Amino acid sequence: MGSCPCKQPGRSIARFRSNPSGSGLCGWPAALRRLPIAELLAAHRALHPIPQRPLRDPWEMVNTFLDPCAMCAGTIYWAGIGRVLYGAEETALLALTGDHPENPTLALPCRTVFASGQRPTEVLGPVPALRDEITALHRDFWQ
């Protein structure tokens, strides 16, 4: 998985990918070190600015490969990130993984999670031009 927080369209501040080992996450609570997913890393960076580049404004956007899962959407919401752009639907991943024990997909689109909140979160996606490329990456990984 991959995620990229941006201050404005086309200007990423950092890039993250899922890190199953949890390495490099010293100081994080143990429960979070076991869940080092890209969206969580991006949201954590939004709450804790990059030392060399002080955060002056809230992150405007997180770009991610897939429709953020319910847990990622909640993390994005609580980090105060107001816009999400994703390339492919979570159902595209479910079609590849089926009942794989390492990806028990929760069928709950991020739009549903964000609509339950008290502040708006704009959701852009899926992006049809990216769907095939994204699903190909995941197909290679899960097979």
XYZ file of C-alpha atoms in Angstrom:
143
model
C 0.000 0.000 0.000
C 1.153 3.540 -0.490
C 0.099 6.952 0.755
C 1.305 10.473 0.180
C 0.293 13.583 2.175
C 0.179 16.794 0.130
C -0.143 20.485 0.943
C -1.587 21.202 -2.481
C -2.313 19.117 -5.569
C 0.875 17.885 -7.189
C 3.133 18.871 -4.262
C 3.797 15.913 -2.007
C 5.549 16.482 1.285
C 6.444 12.851 1.974
C 5.747 9.354 0.665
C 4.921 6.288 2.706
C 4.432 2.628 1.985
C 3.186 -0.113 4.234
C 5.935 -1.389 6.524
C 4.944 -4.806 7.932
C 8.114 -5.058 10.040
C 7.311 -1.903 12.003
C 10.958 -0.851 11.825
C 11.762 2.818 12.290
C 8.742 3.435 14.495
C 10.510 3.878 17.835
C 8.436 5.802 20.337
C 5.126 4.684 18.839
C 2.732 2.761 21.090
C 3.194 -0.998 20.641
C -0.294 -1.403 19.159
C 0.484 1.149 16.446
C 3.870 -0.397 15.660
C 1.995 -3.565 14.726
C -0.170 -1.577 12.286
C 2.384 0.429 10.253
C 0.164 1.024 7.259
C 0.791 3.802 4.782
C -2.278 5.879 5.658
C -1.429 5.690 9.375
C 2.119 6.861 8.670
C 0.813 9.750 6.553
C -1.681 10.794 9.222
C 0.987 10.553 11.929
C 3.209 12.851 9.863
C 0.321 15.295 9.530
C 0.026 15.450 13.318
C 3.800 15.531 13.899
C 5.504 17.834 11.378
C 8.671 16.945 9.544
C 11.439 18.603 11.618
C 13.130 20.256 8.639
C 9.826 21.629 7.295
C 7.582 23.038 10.024
C 3.913 22.423 9.416
C 2.149 25.766 9.071
C -1.122 24.612 7.548
C -3.071 21.381 7.969
C -2.369 18.791 5.299
C -4.789 19.373 2.506
C -4.788 15.924 0.965
C -3.709 12.322 1.278
C -3.218 10.376 -1.954
C -3.486 6.612 -1.611
C -3.584 3.588 -3.903
C -6.862 2.176 -2.614
C -10.045 3.468 -1.021
C -8.844 3.756 2.593
C -10.143 0.987 4.845
C -12.370 1.897 7.805
C -9.411 2.115 10.203
C -7.353 4.261 7.830
C -10.341 6.516 7.148
C -10.824 6.993 10.893
C -7.143 7.846 11.289
C -7.313 10.329 8.411
C -10.450 11.897 9.913
C -8.946 12.290 13.393
C -5.740 13.728 11.927
C -7.876 16.516 10.458
C -6.961 15.751 6.856
C -9.747 17.239 4.762
C -9.289 15.593 1.370
C -8.493 12.076 0.162
C -7.665 10.966 -3.367
C -7.560 7.244 -4.100
C -6.880 5.274 -7.260
C -8.928 2.073 -6.961
C -11.842 0.749 -4.926
C -11.279 -1.500 -1.915
C -13.502 -4.023 -3.721
C -10.776 -4.337 -6.387
C -8.402 -5.577 -3.671
C -11.070 -7.899 -2.258
C -11.499 -9.431 -5.718
C -7.771 -10.286 -5.692
C -7.422 -11.469 -2.101
C -10.766 -13.188 -1.510
C -10.683 -14.674 1.978
C -6.897 -14.384 2.395
C -6.205 -14.442 6.161
C -3.732 -11.537 5.918
C -6.303 -9.218 4.343
C -9.727 -9.689 5.935
C -11.241 -6.823 3.957
C -13.946 -4.850 5.738
C -16.567 -3.826 3.166
C -16.974 -0.246 4.368
C -16.024 2.488 1.866
C -14.226 5.538 3.253
C -17.073 7.771 2.087
C -19.365 6.002 4.563
C -16.868 6.476 7.398
C -16.313 10.169 6.602
C -20.066 10.803 6.247
C -20.421 9.647 9.864
C -18.148 12.446 11.088
C -18.969 15.984 12.140
C -16.621 17.737 9.738
C -16.456 17.272 5.981
C -13.804 15.157 4.312
C -13.753 15.427 0.539
C -13.205 12.117 -1.254
C -11.887 12.027 -4.819
C -11.710 8.659 -6.510
C -11.550 6.153 -7.858
C -9.347 7.233 -10.752
C -10.227 4.919 -13.674
C -6.931 5.627 -15.479
C -4.978 4.215 -12.492
C -7.186 1.269 -11.528
C -5.549 -1.339 -13.800
C -2.013 -0.359 -12.798
C -2.864 -0.428 -9.091
C -4.646 -3.766 -9.261
C -1.726 -5.236 -11.247
C 0.679 -4.271 -8.439
C -1.545 -5.940 -5.873
C -2.177 -8.994 -8.057
C 1.581 -9.598 -8.217
C 1.912 -9.203 -4.432
C -0.989 -11.440 -3.384
C -0.228 -14.336 -5.752
